[in-house]
JSON list of C-alpha atoms in Angstrom, two decimals:
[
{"chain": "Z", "resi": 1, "resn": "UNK", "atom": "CA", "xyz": [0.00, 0.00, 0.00]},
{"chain": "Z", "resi": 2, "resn": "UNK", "atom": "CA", "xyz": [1.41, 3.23, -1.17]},
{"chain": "Z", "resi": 3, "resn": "UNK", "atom": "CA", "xyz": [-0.48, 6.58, 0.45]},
{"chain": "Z", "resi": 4, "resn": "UNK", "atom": "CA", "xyz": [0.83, 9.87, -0.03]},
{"chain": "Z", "resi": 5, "resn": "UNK", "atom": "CA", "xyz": [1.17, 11.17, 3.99]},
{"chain": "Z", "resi": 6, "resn": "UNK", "atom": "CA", "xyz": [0.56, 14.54, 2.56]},
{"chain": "Z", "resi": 7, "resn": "UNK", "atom": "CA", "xyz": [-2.85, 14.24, 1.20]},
{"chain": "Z", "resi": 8, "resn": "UNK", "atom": "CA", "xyz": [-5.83, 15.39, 2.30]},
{"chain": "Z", "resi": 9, "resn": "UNK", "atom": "CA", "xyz": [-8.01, 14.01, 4.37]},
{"chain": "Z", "resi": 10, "resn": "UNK", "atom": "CA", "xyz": [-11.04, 14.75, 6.42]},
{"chain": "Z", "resi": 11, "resn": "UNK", "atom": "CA", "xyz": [-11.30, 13.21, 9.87]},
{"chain": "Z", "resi": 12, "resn": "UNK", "atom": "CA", "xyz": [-14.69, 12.83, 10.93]},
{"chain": "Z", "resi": 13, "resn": "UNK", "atom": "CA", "xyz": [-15.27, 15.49, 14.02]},
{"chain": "Z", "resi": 14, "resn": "UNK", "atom": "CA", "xyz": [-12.38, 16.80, 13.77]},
{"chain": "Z", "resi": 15, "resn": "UNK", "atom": "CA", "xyz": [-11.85, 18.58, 9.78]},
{"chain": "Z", "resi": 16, "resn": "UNK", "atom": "CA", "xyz": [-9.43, 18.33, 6.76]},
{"chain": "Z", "resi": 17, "resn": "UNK", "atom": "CA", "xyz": [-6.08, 17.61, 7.92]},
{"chain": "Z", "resi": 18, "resn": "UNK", "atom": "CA", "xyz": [-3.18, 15.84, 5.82]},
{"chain": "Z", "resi": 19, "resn": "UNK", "atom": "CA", "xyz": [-3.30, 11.81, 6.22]},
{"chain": "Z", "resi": 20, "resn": "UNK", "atom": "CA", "xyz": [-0.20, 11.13, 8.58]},
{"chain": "Z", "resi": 21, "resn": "UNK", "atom": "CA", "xyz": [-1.95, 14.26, 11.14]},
{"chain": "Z", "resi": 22, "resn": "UNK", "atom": "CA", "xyz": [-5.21, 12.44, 10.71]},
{"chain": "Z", "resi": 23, "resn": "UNK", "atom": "CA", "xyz": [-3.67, 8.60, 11.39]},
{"chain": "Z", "resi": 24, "resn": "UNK", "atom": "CA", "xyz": [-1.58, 10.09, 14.26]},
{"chain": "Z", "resi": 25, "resn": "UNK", "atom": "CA", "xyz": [-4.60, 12.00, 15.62]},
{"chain": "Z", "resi": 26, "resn": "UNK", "atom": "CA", "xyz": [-6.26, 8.73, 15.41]},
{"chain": "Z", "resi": 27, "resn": "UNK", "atom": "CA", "xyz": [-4.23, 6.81, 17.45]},
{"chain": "Z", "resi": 28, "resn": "UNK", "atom": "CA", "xyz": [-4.26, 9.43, 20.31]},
{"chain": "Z", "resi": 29, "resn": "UNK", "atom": "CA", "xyz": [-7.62, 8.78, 20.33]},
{"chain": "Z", "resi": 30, "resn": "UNK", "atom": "CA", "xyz": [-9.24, 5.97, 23.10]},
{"chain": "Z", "resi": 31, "resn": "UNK", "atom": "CA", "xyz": [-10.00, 2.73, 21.68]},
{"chain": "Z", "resi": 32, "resn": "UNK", "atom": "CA", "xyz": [-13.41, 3.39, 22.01]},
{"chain": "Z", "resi": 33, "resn": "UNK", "atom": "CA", "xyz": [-13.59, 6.77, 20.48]},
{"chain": "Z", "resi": 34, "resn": "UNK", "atom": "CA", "xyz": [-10.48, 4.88, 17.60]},
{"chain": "Z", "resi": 35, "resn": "UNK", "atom": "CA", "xyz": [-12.96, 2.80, 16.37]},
{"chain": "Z", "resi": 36, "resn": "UNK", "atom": "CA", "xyz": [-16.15, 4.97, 15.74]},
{"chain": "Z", "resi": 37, "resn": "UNK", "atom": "CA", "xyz": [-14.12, 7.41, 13.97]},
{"chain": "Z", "resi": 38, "resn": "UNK", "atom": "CA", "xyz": [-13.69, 7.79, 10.42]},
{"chain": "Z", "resi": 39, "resn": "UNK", "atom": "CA", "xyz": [-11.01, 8.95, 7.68]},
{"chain": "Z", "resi": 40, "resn": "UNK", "atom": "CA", "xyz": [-12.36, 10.26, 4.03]},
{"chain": "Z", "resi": 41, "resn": "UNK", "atom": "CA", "xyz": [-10.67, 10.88, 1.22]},
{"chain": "Z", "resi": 42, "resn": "UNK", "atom": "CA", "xyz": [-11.01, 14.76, 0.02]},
{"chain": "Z", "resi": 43, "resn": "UNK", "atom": "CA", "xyz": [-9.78, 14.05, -3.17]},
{"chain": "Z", "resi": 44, "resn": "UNK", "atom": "CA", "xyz": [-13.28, 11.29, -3.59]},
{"chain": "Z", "resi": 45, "resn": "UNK", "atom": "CA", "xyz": [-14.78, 10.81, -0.37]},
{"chain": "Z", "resi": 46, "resn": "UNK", "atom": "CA", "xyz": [-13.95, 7.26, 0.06]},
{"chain": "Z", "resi": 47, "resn": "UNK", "atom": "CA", "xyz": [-13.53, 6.01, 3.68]},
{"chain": "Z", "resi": 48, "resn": "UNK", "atom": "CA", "xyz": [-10.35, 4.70, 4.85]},
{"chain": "Z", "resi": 49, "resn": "UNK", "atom": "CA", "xyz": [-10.89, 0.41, 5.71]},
{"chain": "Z", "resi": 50, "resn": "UNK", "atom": "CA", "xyz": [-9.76, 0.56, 9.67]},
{"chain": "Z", "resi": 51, "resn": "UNK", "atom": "CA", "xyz": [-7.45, -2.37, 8.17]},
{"chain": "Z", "resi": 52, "resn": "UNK", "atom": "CA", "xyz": [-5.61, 0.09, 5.84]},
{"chain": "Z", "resi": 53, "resn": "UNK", "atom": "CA", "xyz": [-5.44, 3.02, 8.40]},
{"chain": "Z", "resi": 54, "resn": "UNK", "atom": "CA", "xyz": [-3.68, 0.03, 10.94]},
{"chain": "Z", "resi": 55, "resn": "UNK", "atom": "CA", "xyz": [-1.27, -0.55, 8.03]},
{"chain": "Z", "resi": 56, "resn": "UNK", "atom": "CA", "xyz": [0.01, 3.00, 7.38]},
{"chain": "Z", "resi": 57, "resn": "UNK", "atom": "CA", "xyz": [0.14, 3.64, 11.26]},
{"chain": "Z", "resi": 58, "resn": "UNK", "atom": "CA", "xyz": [2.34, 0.74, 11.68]},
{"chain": "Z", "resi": 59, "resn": "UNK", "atom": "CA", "xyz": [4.53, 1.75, 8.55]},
{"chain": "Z", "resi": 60, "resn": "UNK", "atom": "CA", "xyz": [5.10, 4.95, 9.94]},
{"chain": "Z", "resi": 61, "resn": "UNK", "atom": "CA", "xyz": [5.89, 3.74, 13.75]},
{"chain": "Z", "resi": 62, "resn": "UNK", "atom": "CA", "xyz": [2.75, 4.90, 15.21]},
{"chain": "Z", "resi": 63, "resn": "UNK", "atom": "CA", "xyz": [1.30, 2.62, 18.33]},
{"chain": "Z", "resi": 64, "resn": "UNK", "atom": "CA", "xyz": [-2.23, 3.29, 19.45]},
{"chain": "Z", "resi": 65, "resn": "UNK", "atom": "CA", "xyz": [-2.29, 5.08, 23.17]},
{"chain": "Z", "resi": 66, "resn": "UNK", "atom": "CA", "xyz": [-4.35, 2.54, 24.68]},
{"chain": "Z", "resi": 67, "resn": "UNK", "atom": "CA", "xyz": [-4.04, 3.82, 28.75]},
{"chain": "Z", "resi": 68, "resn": "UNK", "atom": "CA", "xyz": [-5.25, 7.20, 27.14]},
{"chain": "Z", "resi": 69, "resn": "UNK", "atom": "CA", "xyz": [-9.50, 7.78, 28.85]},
{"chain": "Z", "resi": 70, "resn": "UNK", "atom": "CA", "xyz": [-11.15, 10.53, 26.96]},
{"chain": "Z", "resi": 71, "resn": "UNK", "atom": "CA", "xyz": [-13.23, 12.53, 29.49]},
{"chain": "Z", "resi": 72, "resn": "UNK", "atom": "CA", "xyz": [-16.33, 11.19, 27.75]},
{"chain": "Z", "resi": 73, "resn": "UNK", "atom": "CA", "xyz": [-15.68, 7.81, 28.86]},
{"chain": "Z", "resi": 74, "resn": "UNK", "atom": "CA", "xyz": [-14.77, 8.17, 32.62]},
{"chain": "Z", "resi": 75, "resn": "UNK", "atom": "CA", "xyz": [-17.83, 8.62, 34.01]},
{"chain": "Z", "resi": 76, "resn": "UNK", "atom": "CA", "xyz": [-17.71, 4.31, 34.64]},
{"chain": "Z", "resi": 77, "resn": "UNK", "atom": "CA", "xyz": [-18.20, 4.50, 38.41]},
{"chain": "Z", "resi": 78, "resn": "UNK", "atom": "CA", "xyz": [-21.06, 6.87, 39.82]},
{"chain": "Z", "resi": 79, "resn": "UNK", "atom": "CA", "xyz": [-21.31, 8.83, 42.89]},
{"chain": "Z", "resi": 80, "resn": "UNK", "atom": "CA", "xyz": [-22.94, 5.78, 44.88]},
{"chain": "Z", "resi": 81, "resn": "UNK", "atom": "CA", "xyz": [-20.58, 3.22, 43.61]},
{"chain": "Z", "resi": 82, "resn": "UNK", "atom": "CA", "xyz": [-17.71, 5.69, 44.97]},
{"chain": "Z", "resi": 83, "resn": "UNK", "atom": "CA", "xyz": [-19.27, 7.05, 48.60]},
{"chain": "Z", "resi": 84, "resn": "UNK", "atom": "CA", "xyz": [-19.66, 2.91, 48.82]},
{"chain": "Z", "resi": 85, "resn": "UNK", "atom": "CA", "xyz": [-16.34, 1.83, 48.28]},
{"chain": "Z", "resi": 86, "resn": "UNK", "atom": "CA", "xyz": [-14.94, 4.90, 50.97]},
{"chain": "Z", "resi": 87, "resn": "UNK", "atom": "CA", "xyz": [-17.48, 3.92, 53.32]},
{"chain": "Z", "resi": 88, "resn": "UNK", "atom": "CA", "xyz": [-15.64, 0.27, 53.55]},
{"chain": "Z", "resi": 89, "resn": "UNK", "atom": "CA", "xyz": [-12.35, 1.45, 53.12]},
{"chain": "Z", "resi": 90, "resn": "UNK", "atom": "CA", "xyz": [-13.21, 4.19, 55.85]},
{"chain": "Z", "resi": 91, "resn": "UNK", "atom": "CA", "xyz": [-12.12, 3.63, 59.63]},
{"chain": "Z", "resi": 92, "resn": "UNK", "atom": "CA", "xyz": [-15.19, 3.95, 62.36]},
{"chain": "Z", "resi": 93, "resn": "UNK", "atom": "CA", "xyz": [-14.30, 7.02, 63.84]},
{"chain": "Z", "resi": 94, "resn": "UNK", "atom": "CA", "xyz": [-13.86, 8.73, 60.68]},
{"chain": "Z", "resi": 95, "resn": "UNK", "atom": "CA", "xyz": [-17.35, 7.58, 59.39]},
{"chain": "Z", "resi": 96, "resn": "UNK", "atom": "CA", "xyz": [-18.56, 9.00, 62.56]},
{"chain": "Z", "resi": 97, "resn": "UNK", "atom": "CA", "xyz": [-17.38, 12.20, 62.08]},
{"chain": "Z", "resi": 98, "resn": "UNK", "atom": "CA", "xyz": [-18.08, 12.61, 58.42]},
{"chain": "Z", "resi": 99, "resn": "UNK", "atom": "CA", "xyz": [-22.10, 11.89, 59.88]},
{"chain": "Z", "resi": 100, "resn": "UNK", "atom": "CA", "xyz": [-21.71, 14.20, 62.54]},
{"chain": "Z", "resi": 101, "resn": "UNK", "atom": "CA", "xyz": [-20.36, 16.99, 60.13]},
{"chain": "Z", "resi": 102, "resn": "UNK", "atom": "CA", "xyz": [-22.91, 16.09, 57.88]},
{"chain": "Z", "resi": 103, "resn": "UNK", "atom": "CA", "xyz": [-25.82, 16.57, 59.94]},
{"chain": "Z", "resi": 104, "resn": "UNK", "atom": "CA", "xyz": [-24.42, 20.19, 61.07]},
{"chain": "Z", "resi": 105, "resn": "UNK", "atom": "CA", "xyz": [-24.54, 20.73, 57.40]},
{"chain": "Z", "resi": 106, "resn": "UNK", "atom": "CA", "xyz": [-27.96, 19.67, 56.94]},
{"chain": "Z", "resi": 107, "resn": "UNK", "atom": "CA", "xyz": [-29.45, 21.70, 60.07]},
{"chain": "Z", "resi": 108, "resn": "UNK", "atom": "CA", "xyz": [-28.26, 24.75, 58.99]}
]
């Protein structure tokens, strides 16, 4: 496969860049967000196979950032799931005062 890393592409939510910004935009990306996104063509709006946009990265020494979380995808645990887990982790007299500091809160 022989693709010009100077030609333009459009990356799909993010504009027309050339094709080595787009691929190494693309691997930035988290694997979630990597594989809903999409390279065109300019020159005749054909999309890039995922296949094909593997090959050049790996031709031009570019390794997906796997450990990278968008912000979009954090939200995983949710407020209860987290109080819950401190609560357990939390010594007694800690708990205690967190409640007692809590209800002064809520009375005034």
């Amino acid at each position: 496969m022989t693709s010009d890393p100077e030609e333009s592409v459009r990356l799909q939510g993010f504009g027309e860049m050339t094709l080595r910004t787009a691929v190494a935009t693309l691997m930035a990306l988290a694997p979630r967000e990597r594989s809903d996104a999409a390279i065109f063509r300019v020159r005749d709006g054909v999309r890039l196979a995922s296949s094909e946009i593997g090959e050049l990265a790996s031709d031009w020494g570019m390794t997906p950032m796997a450990e990278v979380r968008s912000p979009s995808l954090v939200p995983d645990q949710h407020w209860p799931d987290i109080v819950r887990g401190m609560v357990r982790e939390a010594p007694l007299p800690a708990l205690m005062v967190a409640f007692l500091v809590g209800v002064l809160v809520a009375r005034r």
